[in-house]
Amino acid sequence: KQEVTQIPAALSVPEGENLVLNCSFTDSAIYNLQWFRQDPGKGLTSLLLIQSSQREQTSGRLNASLDKSSGRSTLYIAASQPGDSATYLCAAIYGGSQGNLIFGKGTKLSVKP
Amino acid sequence: EAGVTQSPTHLIKTRGQQATLRCSPISGHTSVYWYQQALGLGLQFLLWYDEGEERNRGNFPPRFSGRQFPNYSSELNVNALELEDSALYLCASRLVAGIAREQYFGPGTRLTVT
């Protein structure tokens, strides 16, 4: 069964700290992995997309890596700010699928001023 | 460029009624996906439409259905509403060229069934 898992479910850090969010997936035959941000009651904002042939992607203070052999992806947030507080979701598209995303349950991040 | 739009923002229905949710994809996108985000269950894939056809559906009963119009907008219908259908329903669109393309999400419709 293709599954995506995110640990921890919640994380609280002081402002300015660098942090890493973890995502693991059960099948190495993924096409890509996408990281999203979701604010309470809102839709999803795409942060980074990593193709299966790539190892990492960067956007501003965000860096996402992908290791297919270990079935893991990480999202690194540098110099965290209170505005980064949100739920972060990772989602995978698997080979043989019809392109629908399989989501983890997310990590709820709280950055304290 | 306008993003994915959804309407209505909120919808309150009574158990047993029908709900209709609408989605307009980004201009040029022909694939539309529907997802359900129920409390405690995470985001789950519902339906995928491409070029006017239903291409795939998730593990949901047949009372969840929909369609895609010639302009690629889409409608999700939920019949015989049950309390557990209360959720945030998200629509996403994607360029049809390759399933590895990025999906872009709308703001969602919050459905409450009482």
Tab-separated table of C-alpha atoms in Angstrom:
chain	number	residue	atom	x	y	z
A	1	LYS	CA	0.000	0.000	0.000
A	2	GLN	CA	1.324	3.419	-0.933
A	3	GLU	CA	1.460	5.621	2.117
A	4	VAL	CA	2.982	8.914	3.138
A	5	THR	CA	3.852	9.565	6.769
A	6	GLN	CA	4.852	12.779	8.497
A	7	ILE	CA	6.487	12.950	11.890
A	8	PRO	CA	6.101	14.796	14.190
A	9	ALA	CA	2.422	15.723	14.019
A	10	ALA	CA	3.180	19.013	15.743
A	11	LEU	CA	6.290	21.090	16.357
A	12	SER	CA	6.862	24.286	18.333
A	13	VAL	CA	10.072	26.287	17.940
A	14	PRO	CA	11.311	29.754	18.921
A	15	GLU	CA	11.636	32.393	16.241
A	16	GLY	CA	14.909	32.331	14.345
A	17	GLU	CA	15.533	28.626	14.701
A	18	ASN	CA	16.364	26.459	11.704
A	19	LEU	CA	14.127	23.403	11.501
A	20	VAL	CA	13.527	20.228	9.537
A	21	LEU	CA	10.200	18.604	8.752
A	22	ASN	CA	10.210	14.933	7.822
A	23	CYS	CA	8.210	12.957	5.298
A	24	SER	CA	8.518	9.257	4.513
A	25	PHE	CA	6.914	7.226	1.755
A	26	THR	CA	6.533	3.502	1.301
A	27	ASP	CA	7.252	3.050	-2.387
A	28	SER	CA	10.386	4.263	-4.142
A	29	ALA	CA	8.541	4.341	-7.487
A	30	ILE	CA	7.396	7.920	-7.078
A	31	TYR	CA	7.198	10.449	-9.889
A	32	ASN	CA	7.504	13.456	-7.659
A	33	LEU	CA	6.982	14.774	-4.187
A	34	GLN	CA	5.299	18.071	-3.431
A	35	TRP	CA	5.390	20.128	-0.232
A	36	PHE	CA	2.430	22.338	0.677
A	37	ARG	CA	1.537	24.838	3.320
A	38	GLN	CA	-1.983	25.072	4.726
A	39	ASP	CA	-3.218	27.869	6.961
A	40	PRO	CA	-6.196	27.079	9.227
A	41	GLY	CA	-9.384	26.515	7.237
A	42	LYS	CA	-7.693	27.456	3.969
A	43	GLY	CA	-6.597	25.741	0.803
A	44	LEU	CA	-3.113	24.519	0.003
A	45	THR	CA	-0.209	26.652	-1.146
A	46	SER	CA	2.412	24.772	-3.116
A	47	LEU	CA	5.900	25.367	-1.734
A	48	LEU	CA	8.220	23.056	-3.642
A	49	LEU	CA	7.987	20.222	-6.138
A	50	ILE	CA	10.801	17.692	-6.443
A	51	GLN	CA	10.886	15.476	-9.502
A	52	SER	CA	12.020	11.876	-8.984
A	53	SER	CA	15.220	12.605	-10.905
A	54	GLN	CA	16.119	15.483	-8.596
A	55	ARG	CA	17.724	15.457	-5.180
A	56	GLU	CA	16.592	18.834	-3.919
A	57	GLN	CA	14.803	22.087	-4.633
A	58	THR	CA	15.233	25.496	-3.045
A	59	SER	CA	12.986	28.519	-2.762
A	60	GLY	CA	14.056	31.367	-0.529
A	61	ARG	CA	14.411	30.085	3.034
A	62	LEU	CA	13.018	26.676	2.071
A	63	ASN	CA	14.964	23.671	0.881
A	64	ALA	CA	13.402	20.294	0.150
A	65	SER	CA	15.362	17.103	-0.423
A	66	LEU	CA	14.363	13.734	-1.798
A	67	ASP	CA	16.037	10.373	-1.161
A	68	LYS	CA	14.166	7.671	-3.034
A	69	SER	CA	16.383	4.847	-1.792
A	70	SER	CA	15.506	5.548	1.830
A	71	GLY	CA	11.947	6.673	1.094
A	72	ARG	CA	12.417	10.032	2.744
A	73	SER	CA	11.996	13.711	2.038
A	74	THR	CA	12.815	16.639	4.271
A	75	LEU	CA	11.751	20.269	4.241
A	76	TYR	CA	14.323	22.592	5.770
A	77	ILE	CA	13.168	26.018	6.921
A	78	ALA	CA	15.911	28.485	7.711
A	79	ALA	CA	15.579	31.307	10.225
A	80	SER	CA	11.964	30.533	11.085
A	81	GLN	CA	9.480	33.381	11.568
A	82	PRO	CA	6.062	33.553	13.274
A	83	GLY	CA	4.528	33.881	9.806
A	84	ASP	CA	5.779	30.378	9.031
A	85	SER	CA	3.262	28.976	11.517
A	86	ALA	CA	0.984	26.663	9.546
A	87	THR	CA	0.461	22.999	8.760
A	88	TYR	CA	2.969	21.589	6.295
A	89	LEU	CA	1.891	18.695	4.108
A	90	CYS	CA	3.901	16.472	1.843
A	91	ALA	CA	2.304	14.526	-0.979
A	92	ALA	CA	3.577	11.993	-3.488
A	93	ILE	CA	2.551	10.929	-6.967
A	94	TYR	CA	3.377	7.298	-7.598
A	95	GLY	CA	4.236	5.506	-10.783
A	96	GLY	CA	1.264	3.620	-12.139
A	97	SER	CA	-1.175	6.032	-10.529
A	98	GLN	CA	-3.452	8.400	-12.366
A	99	GLY	CA	-1.657	11.409	-11.032
A	100	ASN	CA	-3.585	11.849	-7.815
A	101	LEU	CA	-1.591	13.008	-4.826
A	102	ILE	CA	-1.230	10.817	-1.760
A	103	PHE	CA	-0.904	13.030	1.287
A	104	GLY	CA	0.654	12.707	4.672
A	105	LYS	CA	-1.363	14.014	7.595
A	106	GLY	CA	0.884	16.998	8.028
A	107	THR	CA	3.083	18.629	10.630
A	108	LYS	CA	1.551	21.572	12.469
A	109	LEU	CA	4.314	24.113	13.003
A	110	SER	CA	4.154	26.879	15.566
A	111	VAL	CA	6.912	29.502	15.610
A	112	LYS	CA	6.915	31.490	18.839
A	113	PRO	CA	8.026	35.160	18.814
B	1	GLU	CA	-3.060	34.902	-13.967
B	2	ALA	CA	-6.062	33.828	-11.900
B	3	GLY	CA	-5.640	30.779	-9.711
B	4	VAL	CA	-8.035	27.934	-9.092
B	5	THR	CA	-11.367	29.224	-7.844
B	6	GLN	CA	-14.079	27.386	-5.949
B	7	SER	CA	-17.635	28.214	-5.003
B	8	PRO	CA	-19.336	28.516	-2.675
B	9	THR	CA	-16.919	29.199	0.165
B	10	HIS	CA	-19.259	27.679	2.702
B	11	LEU	CA	-22.241	25.397	2.290
B	12	ILE	CA	-24.618	24.216	4.984
B	13	LYS	CA	-26.929	21.324	4.205
B	14	THR	CA	-29.192	18.967	6.049
B	15	ARG	CA	-28.649	15.235	6.180
B	16	GLY	CA	-30.196	13.556	3.131
B	17	GLN	CA	-29.967	16.634	0.893
B	18	GLN	CA	-27.717	17.079	-2.127
B	19	ALA	CA	-24.736	19.420	-2.358
B	20	THR	CA	-23.131	20.864	-5.479
B	21	LEU	CA	-19.636	22.317	-5.390
B	22	ARG	CA	-17.938	24.101	-8.264
B	23	CYS	CA	-14.357	24.560	-9.408
B	24	SER	CA	-12.711	26.617	-12.139
B	25	PRO	CA	-9.148	25.565	-13.030
B	26	ILE	CA	-6.268	27.781	-13.986
B	27	SER	CA	-6.554	28.910	-17.588
B	28	GLY	CA	-4.957	26.306	-19.852
B	29	HIS	CA	-5.230	23.482	-17.323
B	30	THR	CA	-7.401	20.603	-18.453
B	31	SER	CA	-7.132	18.227	-15.488
B	32	VAL	CA	-9.181	18.758	-12.346
B	33	TYR	CA	-8.818	16.779	-9.130
B	34	TRP	CA	-11.153	16.761	-6.140
B	35	TYR	CA	-9.974	15.975	-2.617
B	36	GLN	CA	-11.770	15.693	0.710
B	37	GLN	CA	-10.210	16.884	3.952
B	38	ALA	CA	-12.273	15.617	6.841
B	39	LEU	CA	-11.281	16.308	10.411
B	40	GLY	CA	-8.757	13.773	11.596
B	41	LEU	CA	-8.600	11.900	8.284
B	42	GLY	CA	-6.241	14.004	6.245
B	43	LEU	CA	-6.570	14.780	2.557
B	44	GLN	CA	-8.049	11.995	0.483
B	45	PHE	CA	-8.371	11.775	-3.287
B	46	LEU	CA	-11.959	11.794	-4.554
B	47	LEU	CA	-12.147	12.199	-8.319
B	48	TRP	CA	-10.065	13.096	-11.350
B	49	TYR	CA	-11.458	14.637	-14.532
B	50	ASP	CA	-9.539	15.251	-17.709
B	51	GLU	CA	-10.824	16.402	-21.086
B	52	GLY	CA	-14.403	16.031	-19.913
B	53	GLU	CA	-14.059	12.448	-18.753
B	54	GLU	CA	-13.845	10.871	-15.309
B	55	ARG	CA	-10.409	9.226	-15.301
B	56	ASN	CA	-10.150	7.856	-11.785
B	57	ARG	CA	-11.923	7.897	-8.466
B	58	GLY	CA	-10.817	7.267	-4.918
B	59	ASN	CA	-12.363	4.987	-2.341
B	60	PHE	CA	-15.649	6.846	-2.005
B	61	PRO	CA	-19.255	5.646	-2.536
B	62	PRO	CA	-21.117	6.342	-5.800
B	63	ARG	CA	-23.141	9.125	-4.208
B	64	PHE	CA	-20.016	11.218	-4.772
B	65	SER	CA	-20.037	12.136	-8.439
B	66	GLY	CA	-19.290	15.002	-10.715
B	67	ARG	CA	-18.566	16.180	-14.175
B	68	GLN	CA	-16.276	18.389	-16.189
B	69	PHE	CA	-17.620	20.931	-18.626
B	70	PRO	CA	-16.225	21.882	-22.073
B	71	ASN	CA	-14.496	24.908	-20.516
B	72	TYR	CA	-12.750	22.473	-18.104
B	73	SER	CA	-14.562	23.747	-15.030
B	74	SER	CA	-15.888	21.008	-12.814
B	75	GLU	CA	-18.734	20.247	-10.489
B	76	LEU	CA	-18.775	17.844	-7.547
B	77	ASN	CA	-22.119	16.469	-6.457
B	78	VAL	CA	-22.728	14.710	-3.182
B	79	ASN	CA	-26.097	12.998	-2.890
B	80	ALA	CA	-27.896	11.744	0.211
B	81	LEU	CA	-25.631	13.744	2.488
B	82	GLU	CA	-24.431	12.143	5.690
B	83	LEU	CA	-23.002	13.827	8.751
B	84	GLU	CA	-19.535	12.420	8.016
B	85	ASP	CA	-19.515	14.242	4.665
B	86	SER	CA	-18.801	17.430	6.598
B	87	ALA	CA	-15.352	18.438	5.402
B	88	LEU	CA	-13.275	20.888	3.421
B	89	TYR	CA	-13.458	19.975	-0.263
B	90	LEU	CA	-10.463	21.049	-2.299
B	91	CYS	CA	-10.114	21.241	-6.031
B	92	ALA	CA	-6.788	21.207	-7.851
B	93	SER	CA	-5.846	21.705	-11.456
B	94	ARG	CA	-2.894	20.541	-13.515
B	95	LEU	CA	-1.571	20.856	-17.026
B	96	VAL	CA	-2.418	17.611	-18.740
B	97	ALA	CA	1.093	17.070	-20.072
B	98	GLY	CA	2.492	14.495	-17.677
B	99	ILE	CA	1.192	13.395	-14.304
B	100	ALA	CA	4.362	14.617	-12.669
B	101	ARG	CA	3.304	18.195	-13.179
B	102	GLU	CA	2.559	20.379	-10.191
B	103	GLN	CA	-1.007	20.583	-8.916
B	104	TYR	CA	-2.430	23.932	-7.885
B	105	PHE	CA	-5.167	24.098	-5.287
B	106	GLY	CA	-8.155	26.338	-4.795
B	107	PRO	CA	-9.261	27.801	-1.449
B	108	GLY	CA	-11.813	25.044	-0.854
B	109	THR	CA	-15.487	24.741	-0.015
B	110	ARG	CA	-16.388	24.058	3.584
B	111	LEU	CA	-19.396	21.728	3.624
B	112	THR	CA	-21.286	21.339	6.879
B	113	VAL	CA	-23.991	18.701	7.156
B	114	THR	CA	-26.400	19.063	10.064
